[in-house]
C-alpha positions as semicolon CSV with decimal commas, in nm:
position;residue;x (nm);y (nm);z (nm)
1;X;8,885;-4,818;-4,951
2;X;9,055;-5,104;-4,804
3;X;8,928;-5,398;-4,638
4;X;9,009;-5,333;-4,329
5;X;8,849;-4,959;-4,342
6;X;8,531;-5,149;-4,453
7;X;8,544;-5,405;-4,129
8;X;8,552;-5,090;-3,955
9;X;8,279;-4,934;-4,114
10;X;8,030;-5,241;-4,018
11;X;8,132;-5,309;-3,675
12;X;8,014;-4,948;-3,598
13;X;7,740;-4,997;-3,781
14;X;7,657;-5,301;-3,585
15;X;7,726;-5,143;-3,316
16;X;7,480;-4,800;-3,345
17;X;7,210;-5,070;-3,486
18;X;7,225;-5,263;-3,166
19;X;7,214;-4,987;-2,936
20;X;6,871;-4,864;-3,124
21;X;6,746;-5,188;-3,026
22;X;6,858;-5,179;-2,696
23;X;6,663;-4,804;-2,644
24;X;6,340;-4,941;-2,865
25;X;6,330;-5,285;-2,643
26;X;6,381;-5,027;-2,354
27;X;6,085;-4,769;-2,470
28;X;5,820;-5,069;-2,525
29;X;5,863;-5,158;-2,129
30;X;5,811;-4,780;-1,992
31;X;5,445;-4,746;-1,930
32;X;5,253;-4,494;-1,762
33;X;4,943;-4,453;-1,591
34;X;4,763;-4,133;-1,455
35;X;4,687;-4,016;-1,125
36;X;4,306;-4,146;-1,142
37;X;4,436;-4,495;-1,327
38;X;4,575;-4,809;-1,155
39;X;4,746;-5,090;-1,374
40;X;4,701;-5,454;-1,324
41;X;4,962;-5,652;-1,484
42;X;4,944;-5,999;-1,596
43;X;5,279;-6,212;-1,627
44;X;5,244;-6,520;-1,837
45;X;4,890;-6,502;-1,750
46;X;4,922;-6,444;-1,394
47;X;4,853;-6,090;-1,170
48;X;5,195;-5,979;-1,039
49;X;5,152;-5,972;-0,615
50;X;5,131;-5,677;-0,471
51;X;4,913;-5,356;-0,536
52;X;4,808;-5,254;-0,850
53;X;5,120;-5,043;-1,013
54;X;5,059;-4,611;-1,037
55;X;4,987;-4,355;-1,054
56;X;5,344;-4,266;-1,223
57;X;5,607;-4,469;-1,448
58;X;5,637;-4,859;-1,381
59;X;5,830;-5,141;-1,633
60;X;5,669;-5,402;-1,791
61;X;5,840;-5,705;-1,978
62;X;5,768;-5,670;-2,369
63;X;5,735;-6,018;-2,410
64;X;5,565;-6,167;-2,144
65;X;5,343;-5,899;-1,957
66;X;5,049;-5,661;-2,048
67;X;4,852;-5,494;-1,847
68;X;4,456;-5,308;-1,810
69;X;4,439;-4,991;-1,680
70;X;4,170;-4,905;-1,413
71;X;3,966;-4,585;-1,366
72;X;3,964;-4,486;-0,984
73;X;3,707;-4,217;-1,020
74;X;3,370;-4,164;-0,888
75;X;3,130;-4,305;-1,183
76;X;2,763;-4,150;-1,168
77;X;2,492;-4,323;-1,361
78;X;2,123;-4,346;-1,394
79;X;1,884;-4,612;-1,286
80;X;1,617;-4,631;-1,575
81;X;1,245;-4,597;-1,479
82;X;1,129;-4,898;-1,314
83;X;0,761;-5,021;-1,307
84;X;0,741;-5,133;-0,962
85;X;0,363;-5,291;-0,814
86;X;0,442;-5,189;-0,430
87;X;0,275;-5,331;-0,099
88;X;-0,082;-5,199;-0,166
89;X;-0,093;-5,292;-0,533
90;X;-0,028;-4,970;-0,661
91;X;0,182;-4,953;-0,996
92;X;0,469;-4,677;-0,967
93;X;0,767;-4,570;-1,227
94;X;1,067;-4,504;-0,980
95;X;1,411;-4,364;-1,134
96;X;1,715;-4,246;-0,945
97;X;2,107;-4,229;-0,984
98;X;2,398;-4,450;-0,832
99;X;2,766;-4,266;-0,736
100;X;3,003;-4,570;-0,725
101;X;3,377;-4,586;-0,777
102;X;3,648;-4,859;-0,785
103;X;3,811;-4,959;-0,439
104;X;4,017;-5,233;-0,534
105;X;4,114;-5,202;-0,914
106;X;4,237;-5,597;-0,819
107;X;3,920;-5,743;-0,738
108;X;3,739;-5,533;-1,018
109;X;3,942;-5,717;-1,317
110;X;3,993;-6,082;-1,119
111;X;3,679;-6,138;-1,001
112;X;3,374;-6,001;-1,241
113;X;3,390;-5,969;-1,599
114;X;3,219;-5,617;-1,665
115;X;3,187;-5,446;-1,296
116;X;3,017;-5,128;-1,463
117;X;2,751;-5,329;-1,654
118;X;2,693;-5,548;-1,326
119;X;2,675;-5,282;-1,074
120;X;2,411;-5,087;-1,342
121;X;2,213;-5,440;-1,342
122;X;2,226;-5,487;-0,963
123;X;2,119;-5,116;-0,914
124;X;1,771;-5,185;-1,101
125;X;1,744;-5,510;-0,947
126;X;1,797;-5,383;-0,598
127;X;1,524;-5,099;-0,678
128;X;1,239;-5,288;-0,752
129;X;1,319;-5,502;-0,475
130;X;1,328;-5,231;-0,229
131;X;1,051;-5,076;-0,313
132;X;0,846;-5,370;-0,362
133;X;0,801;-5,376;0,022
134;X;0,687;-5,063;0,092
135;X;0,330;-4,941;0,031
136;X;0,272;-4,597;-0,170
137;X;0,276;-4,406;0,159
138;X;0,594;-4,499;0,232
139;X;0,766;-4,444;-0,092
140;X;0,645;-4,091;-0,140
141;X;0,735;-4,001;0,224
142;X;1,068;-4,184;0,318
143;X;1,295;-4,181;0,036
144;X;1,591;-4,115;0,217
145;X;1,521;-4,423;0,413
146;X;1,501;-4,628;0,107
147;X;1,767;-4,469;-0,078
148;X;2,016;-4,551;0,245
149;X;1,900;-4,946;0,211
150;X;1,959;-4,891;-0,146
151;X;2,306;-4,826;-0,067
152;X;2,375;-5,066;0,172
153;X;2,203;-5,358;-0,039
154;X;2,434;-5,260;-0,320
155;X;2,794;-5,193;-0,132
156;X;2,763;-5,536;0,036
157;X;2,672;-5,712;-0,287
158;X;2,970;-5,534;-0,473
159;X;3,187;-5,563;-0,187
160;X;3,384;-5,878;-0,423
161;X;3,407;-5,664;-0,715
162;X;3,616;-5,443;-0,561
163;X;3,322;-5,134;-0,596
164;X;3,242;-4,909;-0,324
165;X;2,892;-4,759;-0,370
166;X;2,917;-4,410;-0,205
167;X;2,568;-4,263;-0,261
168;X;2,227;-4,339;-0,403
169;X;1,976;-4,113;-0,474
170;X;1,590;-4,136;-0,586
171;X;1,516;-3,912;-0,807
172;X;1,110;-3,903;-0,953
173;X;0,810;-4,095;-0,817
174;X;0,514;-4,112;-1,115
175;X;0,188;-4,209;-1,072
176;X;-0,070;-4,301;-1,321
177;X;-0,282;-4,046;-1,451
178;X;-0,616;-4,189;-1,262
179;X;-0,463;-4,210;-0,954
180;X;-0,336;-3,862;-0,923
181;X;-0,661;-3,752;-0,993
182;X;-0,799;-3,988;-0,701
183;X;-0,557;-3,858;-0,507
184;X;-0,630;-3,457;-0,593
185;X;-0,989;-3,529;-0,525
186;X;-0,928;-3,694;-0,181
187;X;-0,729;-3,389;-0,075
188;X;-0,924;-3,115;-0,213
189;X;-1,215;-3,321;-0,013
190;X;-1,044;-3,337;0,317
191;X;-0,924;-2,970;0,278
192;X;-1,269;-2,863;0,282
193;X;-1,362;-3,109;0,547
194;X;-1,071;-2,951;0,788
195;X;-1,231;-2,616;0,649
196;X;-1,591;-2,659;0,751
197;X;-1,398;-2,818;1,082
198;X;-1,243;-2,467;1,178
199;X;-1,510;-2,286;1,041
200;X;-1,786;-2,483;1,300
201;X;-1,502;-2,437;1,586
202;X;-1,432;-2,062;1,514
203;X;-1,886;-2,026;1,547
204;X;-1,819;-2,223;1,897
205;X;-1,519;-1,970;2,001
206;X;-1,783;-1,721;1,925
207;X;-2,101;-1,750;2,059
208;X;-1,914;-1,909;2,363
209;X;-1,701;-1,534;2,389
210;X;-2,038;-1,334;2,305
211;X;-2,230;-1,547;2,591
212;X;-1,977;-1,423;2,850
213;X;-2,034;-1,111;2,732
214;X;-2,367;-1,082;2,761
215;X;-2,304;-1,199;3,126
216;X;-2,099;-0,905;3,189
217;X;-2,339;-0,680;3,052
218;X;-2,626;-0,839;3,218
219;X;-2,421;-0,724;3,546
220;X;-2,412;-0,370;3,472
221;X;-2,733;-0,235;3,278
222;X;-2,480;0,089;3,217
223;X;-2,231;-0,139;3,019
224;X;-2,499;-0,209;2,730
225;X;-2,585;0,169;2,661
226;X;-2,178;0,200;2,686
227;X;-2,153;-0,039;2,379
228;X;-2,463;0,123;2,166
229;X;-2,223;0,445;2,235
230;X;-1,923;0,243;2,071
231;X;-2,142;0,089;1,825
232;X;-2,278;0,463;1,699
233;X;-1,912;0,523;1,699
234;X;-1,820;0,310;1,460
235;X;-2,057;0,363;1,239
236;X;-2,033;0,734;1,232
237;X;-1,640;0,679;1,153
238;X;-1,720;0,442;0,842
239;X;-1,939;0,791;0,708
240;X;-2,237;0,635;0,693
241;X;-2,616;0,816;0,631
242;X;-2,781;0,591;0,839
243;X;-2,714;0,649;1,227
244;X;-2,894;0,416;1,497
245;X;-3,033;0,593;1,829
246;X;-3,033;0,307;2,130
247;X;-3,340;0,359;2,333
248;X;-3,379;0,239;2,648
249;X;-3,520;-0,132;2,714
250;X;-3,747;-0,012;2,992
251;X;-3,887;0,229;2,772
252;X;-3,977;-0,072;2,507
253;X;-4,085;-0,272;2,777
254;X;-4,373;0,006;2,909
255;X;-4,495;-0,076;2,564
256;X;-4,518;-0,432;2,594
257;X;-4,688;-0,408;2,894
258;X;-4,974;-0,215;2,751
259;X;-5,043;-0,460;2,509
């Protein structure tokens, strides 16, 4: 082989080795992000201007840039039972869940450090807060109404973090033991109350109906032997042994008149 065969030989080879570099160099700055993600990329420390790059393929220098993907997706989590002493000193353990996703994937890596673990904080924060204001009444009746403060407490506070709170819900009210059987006793008690309240109303109804009808048949003498008839009626349709003849007052009164 001469020496001008080997020159050859190594220019190609220079050659084919500098094109692999070319296509590595060229891989390392392809980068791509999924429809749910959004990348924020950092040159020389700085954010590039303009939206976050995706969903899709985007270039990134290999030496200078690198980037943090974002998730855009609705994140659900739970708010841990709180102990919360409300407006009438009653202790309560109050749980619910947050929906909250990421509006600006920007402001979510500039401007806060964690924006999951701070909107979970906030969340618990904002609960006992809430609910600290209202008396026991109030949270066991109206927990839509706190659940939509809820919301709005927390979307304007993470308003800067780029986080859009879209829902909050309450989820379980506990009471302590002795109080729920304070409270069964109370309501057993004033279901009996209302009880004995219709029962003493329905008597009223009824000696109030039976006066008038003793009015009517204190009209017409005729109309009481009519409802002895009905009476005996009845009775001899329920198969009864014991039948009832109505005698006549007067007849009773002849009596009475003797004595």
């Amino acid at each position: 082989m001469t020496t001008k065969t080997k020159s050859v030989l190594y220019d190609r080879a220079i050659d084919r080795f500098a094109n692999m570099k070319e296509r590595m160099e060229l891989a390392f700055t392809i980068r791509i992000v999924k429809e749910y993600e959004r990348a924020i990329i950092f040159r020389l420390g700085r954010i590039l201007r303009g939206r976050a790059k995706g969903p899709g393929l985007f270039f990134i220098l290999p030496c200078t840039d690198n980037f943090i993907n974002v998730d855009m997706r609705t994140i659900t989590f739970d708010i841990p039972p709180q102990e919360v002493l409300t407006k009438d000193s009653v202790t309560v353990s109050v749980d619910g869940v947050v929906y909250y996703r990421v509006q600006n994937a920007t402001l979510a890596v500039a401007n806060i450090t964690n924006a999951d673990a701070a909107t979970r904080l906030l969340a618990q924060t904002t609960l006992r807060n809430v609910l600290g204001t209202k008396n026991l009444a109030e949270i066991l009746s109206d927990r839509e109404e706190i659940a939509h403060s809820m919301q709005t407490t927390l979307d304007d506070a993470t308003d800067d973090w780029g986080i859009k709170v879209e829902r909050v819900e309450i989820k379980d009210v506990k009471l302590p033991q002795q109080l729920q059987r304070a409270m069964a006793a109370e309501a057993e008690a004033s279901r009996e109350a209302r009880a004995k309240v219709i029962a003493a109303e329905g008597e009223m109804n009824a000696s109030r109906a039976l006066k008038e009808a003793s009015l009517v048949i204190a009209e017409s003498p005729s109309g009481l032997q009519l409802r002895y008839l009905q009476t005996l009626n009845t009775i001899a349709a329920e198969k009864n042994s014991t039948i009832i003849f109505p005698l006549p007052m007067d007849m009773m009164q002849a009596f009475m008149k003797r004595d």
